[in-house]
XYZ file of C-alpha atoms in Angstrom:
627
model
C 6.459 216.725 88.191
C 8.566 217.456 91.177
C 11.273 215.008 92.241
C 9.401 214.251 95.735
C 5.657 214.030 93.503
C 7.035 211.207 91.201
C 8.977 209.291 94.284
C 5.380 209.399 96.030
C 3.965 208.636 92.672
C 5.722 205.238 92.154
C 5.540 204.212 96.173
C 1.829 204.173 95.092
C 2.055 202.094 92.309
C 5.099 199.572 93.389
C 3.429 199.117 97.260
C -0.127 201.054 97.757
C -1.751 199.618 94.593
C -1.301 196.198 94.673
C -1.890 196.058 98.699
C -5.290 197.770 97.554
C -5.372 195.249 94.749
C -4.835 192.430 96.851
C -7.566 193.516 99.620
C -10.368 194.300 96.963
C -9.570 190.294 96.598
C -9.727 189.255 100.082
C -12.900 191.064 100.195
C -14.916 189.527 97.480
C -13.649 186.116 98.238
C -14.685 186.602 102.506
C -17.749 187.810 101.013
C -18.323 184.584 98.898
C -17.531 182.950 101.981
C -20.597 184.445 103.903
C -22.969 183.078 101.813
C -21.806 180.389 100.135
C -21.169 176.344 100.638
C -17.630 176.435 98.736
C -16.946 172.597 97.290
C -13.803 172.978 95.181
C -11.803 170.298 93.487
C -14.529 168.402 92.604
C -13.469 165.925 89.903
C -16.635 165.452 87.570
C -16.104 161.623 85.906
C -16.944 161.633 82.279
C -17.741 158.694 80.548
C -14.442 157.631 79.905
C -13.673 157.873 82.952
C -11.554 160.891 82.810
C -11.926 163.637 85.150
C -12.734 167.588 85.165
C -11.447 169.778 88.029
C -14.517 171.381 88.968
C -15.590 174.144 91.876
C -18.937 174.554 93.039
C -20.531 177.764 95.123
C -23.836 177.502 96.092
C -26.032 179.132 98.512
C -26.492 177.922 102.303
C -29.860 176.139 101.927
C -31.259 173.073 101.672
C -33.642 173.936 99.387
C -32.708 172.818 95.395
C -31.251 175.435 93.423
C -30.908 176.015 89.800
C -27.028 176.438 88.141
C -25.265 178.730 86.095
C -22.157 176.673 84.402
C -19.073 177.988 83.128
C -16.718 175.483 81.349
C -13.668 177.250 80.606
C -9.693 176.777 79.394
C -8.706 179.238 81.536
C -7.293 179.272 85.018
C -9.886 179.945 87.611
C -7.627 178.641 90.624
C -8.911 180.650 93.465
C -5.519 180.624 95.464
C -3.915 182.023 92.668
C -2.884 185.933 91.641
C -4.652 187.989 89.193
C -7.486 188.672 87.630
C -8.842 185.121 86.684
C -9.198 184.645 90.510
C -11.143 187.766 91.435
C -13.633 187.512 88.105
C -14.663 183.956 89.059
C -15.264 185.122 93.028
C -17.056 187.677 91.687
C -19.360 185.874 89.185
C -20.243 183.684 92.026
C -20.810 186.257 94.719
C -23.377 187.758 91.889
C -25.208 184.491 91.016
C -25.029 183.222 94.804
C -26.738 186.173 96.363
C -29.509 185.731 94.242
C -30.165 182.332 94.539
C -27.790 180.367 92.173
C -25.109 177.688 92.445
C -21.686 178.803 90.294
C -20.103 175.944 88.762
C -16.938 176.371 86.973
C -14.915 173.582 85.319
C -11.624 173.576 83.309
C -11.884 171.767 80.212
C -10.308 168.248 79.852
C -6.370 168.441 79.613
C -6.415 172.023 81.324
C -4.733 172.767 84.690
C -6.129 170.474 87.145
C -8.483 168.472 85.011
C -7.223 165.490 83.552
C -7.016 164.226 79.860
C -5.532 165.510 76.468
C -6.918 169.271 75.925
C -7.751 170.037 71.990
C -9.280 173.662 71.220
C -13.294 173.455 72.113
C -12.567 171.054 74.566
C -12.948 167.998 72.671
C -15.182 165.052 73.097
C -18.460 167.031 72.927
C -19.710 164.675 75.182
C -18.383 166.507 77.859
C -20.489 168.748 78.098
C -23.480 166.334 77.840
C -21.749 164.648 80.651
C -21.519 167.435 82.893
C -25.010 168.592 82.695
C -26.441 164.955 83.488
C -23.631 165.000 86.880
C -25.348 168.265 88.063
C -28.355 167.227 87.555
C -28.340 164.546 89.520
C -27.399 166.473 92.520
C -29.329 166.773 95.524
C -28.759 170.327 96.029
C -29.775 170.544 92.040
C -33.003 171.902 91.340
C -32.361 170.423 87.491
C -32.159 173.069 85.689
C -28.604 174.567 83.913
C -27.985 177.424 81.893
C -24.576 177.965 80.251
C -22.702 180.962 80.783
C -19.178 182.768 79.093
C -17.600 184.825 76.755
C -14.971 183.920 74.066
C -13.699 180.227 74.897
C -16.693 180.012 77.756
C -18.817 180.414 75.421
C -17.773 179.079 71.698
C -18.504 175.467 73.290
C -22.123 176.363 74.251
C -23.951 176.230 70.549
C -22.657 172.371 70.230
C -23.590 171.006 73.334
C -26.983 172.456 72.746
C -27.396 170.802 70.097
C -27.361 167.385 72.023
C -30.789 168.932 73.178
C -29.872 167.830 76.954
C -33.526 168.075 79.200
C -31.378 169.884 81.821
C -29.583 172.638 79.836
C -32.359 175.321 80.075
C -31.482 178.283 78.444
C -27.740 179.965 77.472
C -25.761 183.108 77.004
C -22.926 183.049 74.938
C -20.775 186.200 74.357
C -18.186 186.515 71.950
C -18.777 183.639 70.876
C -17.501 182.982 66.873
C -14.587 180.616 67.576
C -17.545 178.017 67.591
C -18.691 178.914 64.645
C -18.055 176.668 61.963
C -20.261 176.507 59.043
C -23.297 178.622 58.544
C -25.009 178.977 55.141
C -22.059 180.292 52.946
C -19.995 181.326 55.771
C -17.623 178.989 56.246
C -15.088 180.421 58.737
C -14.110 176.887 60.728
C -13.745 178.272 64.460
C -12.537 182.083 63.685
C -9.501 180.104 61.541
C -10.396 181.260 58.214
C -12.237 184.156 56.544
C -12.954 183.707 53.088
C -10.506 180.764 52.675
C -7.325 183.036 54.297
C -5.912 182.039 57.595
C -7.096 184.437 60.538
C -4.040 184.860 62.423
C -5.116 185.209 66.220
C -4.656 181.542 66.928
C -1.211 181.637 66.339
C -0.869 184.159 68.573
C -3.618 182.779 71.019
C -1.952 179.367 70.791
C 1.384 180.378 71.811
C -0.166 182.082 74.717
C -2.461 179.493 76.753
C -1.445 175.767 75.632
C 0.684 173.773 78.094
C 4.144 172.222 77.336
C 3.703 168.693 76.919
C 6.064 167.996 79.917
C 4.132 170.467 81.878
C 3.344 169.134 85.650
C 0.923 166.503 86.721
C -1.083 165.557 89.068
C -1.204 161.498 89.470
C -4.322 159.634 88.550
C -6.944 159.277 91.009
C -5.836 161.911 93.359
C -8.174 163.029 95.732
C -10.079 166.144 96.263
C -8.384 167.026 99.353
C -4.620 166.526 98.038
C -6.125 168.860 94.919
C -7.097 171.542 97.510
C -3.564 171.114 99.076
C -1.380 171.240 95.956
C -3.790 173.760 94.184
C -2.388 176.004 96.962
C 1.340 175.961 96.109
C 1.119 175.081 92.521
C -1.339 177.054 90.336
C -0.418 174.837 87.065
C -0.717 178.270 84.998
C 2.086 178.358 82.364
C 4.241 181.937 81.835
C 5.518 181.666 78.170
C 8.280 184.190 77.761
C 7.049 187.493 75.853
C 6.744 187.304 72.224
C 7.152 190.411 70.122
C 4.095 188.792 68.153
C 4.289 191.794 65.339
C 7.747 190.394 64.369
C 6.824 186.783 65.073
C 4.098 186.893 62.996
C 6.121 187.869 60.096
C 8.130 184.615 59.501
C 7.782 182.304 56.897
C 6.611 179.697 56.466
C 3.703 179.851 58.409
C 3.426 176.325 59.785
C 6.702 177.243 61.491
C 5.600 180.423 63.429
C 5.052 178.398 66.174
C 8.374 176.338 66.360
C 10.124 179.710 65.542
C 9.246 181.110 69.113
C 9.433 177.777 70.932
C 5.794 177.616 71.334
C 3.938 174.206 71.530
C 2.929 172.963 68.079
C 0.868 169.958 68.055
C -2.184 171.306 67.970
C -1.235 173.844 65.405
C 0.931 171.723 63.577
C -2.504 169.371 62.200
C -4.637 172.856 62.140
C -2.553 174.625 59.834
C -2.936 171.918 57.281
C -6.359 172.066 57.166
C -8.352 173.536 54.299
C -11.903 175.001 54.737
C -13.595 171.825 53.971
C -11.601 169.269 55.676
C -13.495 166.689 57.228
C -11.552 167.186 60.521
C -13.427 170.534 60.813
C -16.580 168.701 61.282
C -15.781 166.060 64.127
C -14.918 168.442 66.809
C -16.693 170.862 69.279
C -17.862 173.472 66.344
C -21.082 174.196 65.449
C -22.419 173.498 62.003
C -26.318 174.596 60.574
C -26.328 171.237 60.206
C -27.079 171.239 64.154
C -30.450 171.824 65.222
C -29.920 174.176 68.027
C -33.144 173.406 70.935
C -32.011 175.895 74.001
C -33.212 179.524 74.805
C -30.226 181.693 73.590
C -29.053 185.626 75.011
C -26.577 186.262 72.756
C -24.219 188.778 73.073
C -22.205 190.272 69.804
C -19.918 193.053 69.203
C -19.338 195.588 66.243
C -14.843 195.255 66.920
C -14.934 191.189 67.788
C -13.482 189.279 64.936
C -16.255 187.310 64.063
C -19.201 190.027 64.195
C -20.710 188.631 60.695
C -20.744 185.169 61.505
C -22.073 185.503 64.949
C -25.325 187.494 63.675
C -25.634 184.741 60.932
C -25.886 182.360 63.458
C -28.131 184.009 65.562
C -30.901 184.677 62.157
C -30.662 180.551 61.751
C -31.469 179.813 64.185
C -34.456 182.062 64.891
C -35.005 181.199 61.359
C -34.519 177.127 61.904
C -34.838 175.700 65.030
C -37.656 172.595 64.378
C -39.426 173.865 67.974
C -41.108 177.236 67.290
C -40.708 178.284 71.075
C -36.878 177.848 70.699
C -36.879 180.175 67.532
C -39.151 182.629 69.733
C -36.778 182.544 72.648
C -33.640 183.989 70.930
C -32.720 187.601 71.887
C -29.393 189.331 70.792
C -26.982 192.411 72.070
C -25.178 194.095 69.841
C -22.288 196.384 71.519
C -19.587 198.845 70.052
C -17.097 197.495 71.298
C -13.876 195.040 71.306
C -14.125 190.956 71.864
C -15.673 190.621 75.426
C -15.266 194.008 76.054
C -19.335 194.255 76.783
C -18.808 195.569 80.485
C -16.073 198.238 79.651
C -18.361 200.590 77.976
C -18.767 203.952 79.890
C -20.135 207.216 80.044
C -16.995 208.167 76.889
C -16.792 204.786 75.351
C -13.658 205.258 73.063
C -13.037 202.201 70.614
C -9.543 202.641 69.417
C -9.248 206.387 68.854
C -13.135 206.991 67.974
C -15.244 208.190 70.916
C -18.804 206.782 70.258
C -20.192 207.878 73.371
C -22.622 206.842 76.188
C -22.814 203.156 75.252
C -23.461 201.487 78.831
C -26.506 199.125 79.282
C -27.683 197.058 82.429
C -26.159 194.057 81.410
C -25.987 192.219 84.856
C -29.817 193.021 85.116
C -30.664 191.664 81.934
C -29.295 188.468 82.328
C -30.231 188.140 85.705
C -34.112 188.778 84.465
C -33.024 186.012 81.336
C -31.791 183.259 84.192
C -34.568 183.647 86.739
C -37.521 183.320 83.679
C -35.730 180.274 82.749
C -33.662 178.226 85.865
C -36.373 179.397 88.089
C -39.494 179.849 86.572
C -40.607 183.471 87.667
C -42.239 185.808 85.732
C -39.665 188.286 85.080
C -40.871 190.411 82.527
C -38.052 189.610 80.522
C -39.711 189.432 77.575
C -41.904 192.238 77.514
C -39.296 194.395 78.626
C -36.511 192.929 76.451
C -36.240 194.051 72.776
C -35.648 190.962 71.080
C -32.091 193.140 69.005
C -30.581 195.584 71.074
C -28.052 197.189 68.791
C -25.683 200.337 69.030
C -25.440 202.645 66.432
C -22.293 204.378 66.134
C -22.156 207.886 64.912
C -25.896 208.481 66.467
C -24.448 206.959 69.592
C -27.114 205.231 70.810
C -28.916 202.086 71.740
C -31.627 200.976 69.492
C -34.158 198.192 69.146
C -35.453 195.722 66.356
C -37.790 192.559 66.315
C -35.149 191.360 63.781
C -31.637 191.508 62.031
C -31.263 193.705 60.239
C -34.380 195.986 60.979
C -36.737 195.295 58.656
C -36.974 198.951 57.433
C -32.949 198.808 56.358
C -33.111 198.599 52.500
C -30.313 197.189 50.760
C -28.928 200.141 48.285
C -26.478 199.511 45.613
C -23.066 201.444 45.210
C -21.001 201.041 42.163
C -17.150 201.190 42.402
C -16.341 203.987 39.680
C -12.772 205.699 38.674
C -10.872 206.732 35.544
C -8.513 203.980 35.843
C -6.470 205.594 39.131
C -8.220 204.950 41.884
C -4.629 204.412 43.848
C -4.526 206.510 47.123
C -6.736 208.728 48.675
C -5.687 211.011 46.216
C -6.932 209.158 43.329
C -9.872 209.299 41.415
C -11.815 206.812 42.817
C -16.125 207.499 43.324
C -18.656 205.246 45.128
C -21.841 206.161 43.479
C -25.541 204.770 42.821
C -25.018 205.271 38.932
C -23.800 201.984 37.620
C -20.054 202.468 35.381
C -20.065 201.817 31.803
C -16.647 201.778 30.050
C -14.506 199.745 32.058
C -11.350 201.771 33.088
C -9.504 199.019 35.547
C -7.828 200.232 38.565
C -4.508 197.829 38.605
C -2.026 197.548 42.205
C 0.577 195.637 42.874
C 0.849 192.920 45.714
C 3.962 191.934 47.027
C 3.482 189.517 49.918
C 6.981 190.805 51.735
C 5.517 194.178 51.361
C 1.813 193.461 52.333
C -0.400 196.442 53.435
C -0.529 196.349 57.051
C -3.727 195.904 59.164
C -4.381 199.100 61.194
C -6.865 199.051 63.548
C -10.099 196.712 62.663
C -12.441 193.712 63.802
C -9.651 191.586 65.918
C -9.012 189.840 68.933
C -5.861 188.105 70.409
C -3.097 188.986 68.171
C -0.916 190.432 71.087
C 0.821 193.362 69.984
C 0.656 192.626 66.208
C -2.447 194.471 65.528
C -4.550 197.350 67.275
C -8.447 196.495 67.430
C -10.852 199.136 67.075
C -11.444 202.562 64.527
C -8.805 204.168 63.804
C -7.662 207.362 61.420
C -6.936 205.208 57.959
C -5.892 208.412 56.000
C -2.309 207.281 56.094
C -2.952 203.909 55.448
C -4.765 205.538 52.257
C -1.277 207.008 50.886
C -0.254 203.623 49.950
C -0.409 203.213 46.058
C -1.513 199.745 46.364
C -4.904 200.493 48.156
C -7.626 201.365 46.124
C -9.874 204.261 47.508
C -13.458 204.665 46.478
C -15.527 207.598 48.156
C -18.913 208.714 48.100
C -20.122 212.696 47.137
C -20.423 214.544 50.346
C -23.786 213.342 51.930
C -27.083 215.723 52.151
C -28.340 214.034 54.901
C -28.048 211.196 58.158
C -27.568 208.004 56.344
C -27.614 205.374 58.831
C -26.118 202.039 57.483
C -27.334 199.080 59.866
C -27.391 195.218 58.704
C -25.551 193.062 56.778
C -22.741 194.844 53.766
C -22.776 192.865 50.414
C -19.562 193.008 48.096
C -19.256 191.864 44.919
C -16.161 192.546 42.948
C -14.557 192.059 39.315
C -10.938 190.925 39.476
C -8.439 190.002 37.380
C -4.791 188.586 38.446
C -1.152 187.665 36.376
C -0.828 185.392 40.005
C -2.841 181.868 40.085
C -4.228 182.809 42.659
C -4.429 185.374 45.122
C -6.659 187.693 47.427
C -8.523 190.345 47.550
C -9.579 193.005 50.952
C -12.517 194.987 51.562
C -12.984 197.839 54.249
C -15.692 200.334 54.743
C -14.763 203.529 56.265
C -16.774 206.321 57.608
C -14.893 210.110 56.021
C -15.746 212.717 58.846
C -15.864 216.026 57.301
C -12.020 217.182 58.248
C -10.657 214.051 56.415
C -10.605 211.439 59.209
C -11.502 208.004 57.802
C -13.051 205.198 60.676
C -12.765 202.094 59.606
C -16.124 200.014 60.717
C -15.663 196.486 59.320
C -13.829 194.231 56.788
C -13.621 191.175 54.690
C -11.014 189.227 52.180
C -11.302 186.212 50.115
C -9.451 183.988 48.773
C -9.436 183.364 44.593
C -8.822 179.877 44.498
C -11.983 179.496 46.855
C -14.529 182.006 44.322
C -16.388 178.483 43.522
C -16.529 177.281 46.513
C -14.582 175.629 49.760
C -14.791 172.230 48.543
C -12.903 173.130 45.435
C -9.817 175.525 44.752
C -10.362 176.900 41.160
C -6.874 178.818 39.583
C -6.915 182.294 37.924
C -5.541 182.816 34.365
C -4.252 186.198 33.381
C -6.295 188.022 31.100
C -9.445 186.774 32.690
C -12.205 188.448 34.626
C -13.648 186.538 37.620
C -16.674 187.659 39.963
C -16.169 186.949 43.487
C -18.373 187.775 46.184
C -16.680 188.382 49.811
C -18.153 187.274 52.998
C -20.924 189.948 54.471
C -19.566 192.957 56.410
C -21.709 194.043 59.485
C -21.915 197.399 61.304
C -24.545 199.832 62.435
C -23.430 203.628 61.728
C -24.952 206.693 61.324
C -23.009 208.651 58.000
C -24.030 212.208 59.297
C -24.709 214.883 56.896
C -21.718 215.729 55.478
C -19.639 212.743 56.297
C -18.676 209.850 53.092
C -19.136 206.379 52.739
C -15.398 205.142 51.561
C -14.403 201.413 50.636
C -10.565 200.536 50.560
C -9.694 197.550 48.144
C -6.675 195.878 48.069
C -5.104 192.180 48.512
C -3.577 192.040 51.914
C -4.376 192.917 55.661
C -1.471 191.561 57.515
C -0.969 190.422 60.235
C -5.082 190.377 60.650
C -4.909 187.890 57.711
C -2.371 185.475 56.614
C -0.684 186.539 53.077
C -1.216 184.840 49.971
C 2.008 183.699 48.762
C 0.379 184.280 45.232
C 1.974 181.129 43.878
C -1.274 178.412 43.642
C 0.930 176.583 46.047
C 0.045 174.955 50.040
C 0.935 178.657 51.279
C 1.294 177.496 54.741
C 4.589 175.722 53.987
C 6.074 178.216 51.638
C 8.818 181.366 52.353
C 9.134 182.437 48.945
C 6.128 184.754 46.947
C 5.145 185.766 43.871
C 4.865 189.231 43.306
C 0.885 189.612 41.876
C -0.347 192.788 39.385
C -4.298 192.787 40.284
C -6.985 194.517 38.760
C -10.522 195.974 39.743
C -12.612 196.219 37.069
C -15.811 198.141 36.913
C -18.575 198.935 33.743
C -21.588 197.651 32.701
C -20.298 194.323 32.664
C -18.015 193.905 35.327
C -19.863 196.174 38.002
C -18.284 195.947 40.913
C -19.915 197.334 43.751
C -21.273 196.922 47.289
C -24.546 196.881 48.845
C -25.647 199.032 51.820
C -28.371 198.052 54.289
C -29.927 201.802 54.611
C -32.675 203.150 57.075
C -34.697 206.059 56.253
């Protein structure tokens, strides 16, 4: 590039682009202002008398009108910079043209809104609280539907639990951190997986709470000093920049936080908390214990961290809703892409480095045709012309359709774990085959938790820089001696894998206690290995969360790992390939290996593991196969 190229080059991007930035922003917000009564600042009293910031678009008629509601964490101040401020003018331009009020509110303790803010937005009653205020509107035609992705949405499956008569119908997207307990899932908000700590709230943490001697606005200020102040003070905290890759390294845990002068408290009494601690259970999660009575649209995706238990949730409850309308009017999407990255598919859709094609899809339509059956009443066709799965199957690259998950034609095939006792590397001798072992030849690594195997690529979300999401090339991963590589013959024909992935494995430990990964991988034909999804669990936890249950050398245990997920086409000759080892850092906190708290600890235990595999110890995993 010529010297006078790249000066024009970076007067574009220091002056022309963010003037063209800024005036795509004007625009959107003086077309909001067209059509739209703008009421913002509106301080929504909950029952306690605290109150929410809250701003309300709606259209200019005096005729009732029904509301989507967006309850959020995040900065939506509409004086502010950035993208926040254009996404919510644009979500209400969309829903006010066609006929819709846009109501966004910060949760309790968040920017303008007053109160202590704990993750979910604690009391539930909030939202119950919320959805009686608009109700009661004049300009309220009564009925709500709930609307988000990631922390708009996790709060959704709660509050519809409360069954309120005005909350309609929902969509949540991205929506596992609200997950708490389904069946034998027990993953507690996206903070566990298998009884290990998922690392992205110690990243996520660090990047959106408020110091406790952050600004605020006096008690009982009114909506027009809000609208003032909100103009010169946008309340949005700028932490410093982490290096989270080398932050997330430090030990112990429970002082990652401190380390990097991030705010604690709400960490600090997390961190603490085992899988089954009663604390988990009095907050804004969702537990099957919840019977769920509100019209869901749920929206998944193959790369968000929580793919497994957000399908889990969706089968219970179409499987156990007491009102057989509500388990009728549950639909799912299933995209191939990152957390919330639904909208960001395109013509190429590459996740990570693996193109997977065409995988757009009239979102904004579908919705739209989901809100007016429901807030309106119209006969939309939604339902006849809504599959009730729409999934994407990678390697095919397409969209396909189900009346349930999995497909009912996917037939769960069993694939033994196989080697002559060196299944190390890629190199090894490691088979995945349908022939079940008999002489049991273990295949023994070693675990050192200050030289974990690193996480490369995979099912993530909000880790910062520590960890890339998506597929990505795992062949040099695969040189590591202390990942186990099991690989399929050569395949004859299209195998499409689509549903849920069973693992069962045979381990045996010199360490208490420690853990054991899982990764399915799809082998293209010149060597490149995609991963597609993965799992861990924890050894102490084999028995159960309520329980932890130590390992003594010399003995064989069974443990069974939390379901994978994926839909991918194996093409004639591609492999199927599992990786097996005991770490997946920083994706997964390490075992310490030492029976100990773990979160408190800085020193390991280095940890010789086995995988064992023959008649009676066959380890193996099951595939969900269409034919």
């Amino acid at each position: 590039m010529s010297r006078t190229a790249l000066i024009r080059t970076l007067v574009f991007i220091l002056f022309v682009l963010p003037l063209w930035a800024n005036a795509q922003d004007d625009d959107i917000l003086k077309k909001l202002e067209e059509i739209a009564i703008i009421d913002q600042k509106v301080m929504m009293p909950m029952r306690d008398g605290v109150r929410l910031a809250t701003d309300i678009y709606r259209p200019k008629t005096d005729k009732p009108v029904p509301i989507i509601f967006s309850r959020t964490p995040y900065n939506f101040n509409s004086w502010g910079d950035g993208k926040q401020r254009t996404r919510t003018a644009q979500r209400a331009y969309e829903a006010v043209k066609r006929g819709y009020a846009y109501v966004v509110q910060n949760e309790r303790g968040r920017y303008y809104s007053e109160g202590e803010w704990d993750i979910l937005g604690v009391p539930l009653t909030d939202g119950y609280d919320a959805f009686s205020w608009m109700k009661a509107q004049s300009w309220s035609n009564g009925r709500i539907g709930t609307y988000g992705c990631s922390s708009t949405a996790e709060w959704q499956m709660a509050v519809a639990a409360l069954d309120h008569p005005a909350h309609f119908a929902m969509v949540p997207q991205g929506f596992g951190a609200g997950v708490g307990q389904i069946g034998d899932i027990t993953e507690q908000g996206n903070w566990y997986r298998g009884g290990v700590e998922q690392m992205l709230f110690f990243s996520w943490l660090y990047g959106v709470e408020h110091d406790k001697f952050k600004p605020r606005i006096p008690a009982g200020a009114t909506q027009e000093d809000l609208i003032r102040i909100s103009r010169f003070y946008d309340l949005a905290p700028e932490n410093p920049p982490v290096d989270m890759a080398e932050a997330l390294k430090h030990l112990p845990i429970q002082d990652i936080l401190v380390n990097i002068n991030g705010k604690r408290e709400i960490f600090d009494k997390m961190i603490r908390r085992k899988p089954n601690d009663p604390a988990w259970y009095e907050g804004g999660l969702y537990h099957d214990t919840m019977d769920i009575n509100t019209p869901g649209f749920w929206f998944a995706s193959w790369y968000d961290v929580s793919i497994t238990p957000n399908l889990a949730l969706f089968n219970y409850v179409r499987s156990n809703s007491k009102d057989a309308a509500i388990r009728d009017n549950q639909y799912l999407v299933i995209a191939p892409t990152l957390h919330c990255a639904y909208t960001r598919a395109t013509e190429n859709t590459i996740v990570g480095e693996r193109p997977v094609g065409d995988a757009r899809l009239n979102y904004d339509e579908q919705i739209y045709a989901w809100w007016d059956m429901w807030l309106k009443g119209e006969e939309t066709g939604f339902k006849a012309n809504t599959p009730r799965v729409q999934y994407y199957t990678m390697g095919s690259n397409k969209w396909q359709a189900a009346e349930q998950w999995p497909p009912a034609d996917a037939k769960m095939t069993t694939f033994y774990l196989n080697s002559g006792g060196k299944a190390n590397t890629l190199n090894g001798d490691g088979v995945l085959t349908t022939k079940k072992p008999r002489k049991d030849n273990p295949d023994t690594f070693i675990y050192d938790p200050m030289d974990p195997v690193m996480s490369y690529g995979g099912n993530v979300c909000c880790t910062g820089n520590a960890v890339k999401g998506g597929a990505y090339d795992q062949q040099s991963m695969e040189e590591n001696p202390n990942i186990l590589v099991y690989t399929s013959e050569v395949l004859t024909e299209d195998t499409e894998v689509t549903g849920f992935i069973e693992s069962t494995l045979y381990v045996s430990s010199d360490a208490k206690d420690t853990d054991f990964t899982i990764k399915i991988i799809d082998v293209y034909p010149d060597g490149r290995a995609y991963n597609l999804d993965e799992t861990i669990q924890r050894a102490r936890y084999r028995e159960g969360y309520d329980k932890e249950v130590f390992m003594e050398d010399g003995e064989v245990y069974e443990l069974k790992l939390t379901p994978m997920a994926t839909s991918n086409l194996f093409k004639k000759g591609h492999r199927i390939r599992i990786e097996v080892s005991s770490s997946n850092f920083p994706r997964f906190a390490r075992n310490l290996n030492t029976g100990g708290n773990n979160y408190d600890e800085s020193e390991g235990v280095v940890a010789t593991n086995s995988i064992h595999h023959s008649s009676k110890y066959p380890s193996h995993i099951k595939l969900p196969i269409r034919k």
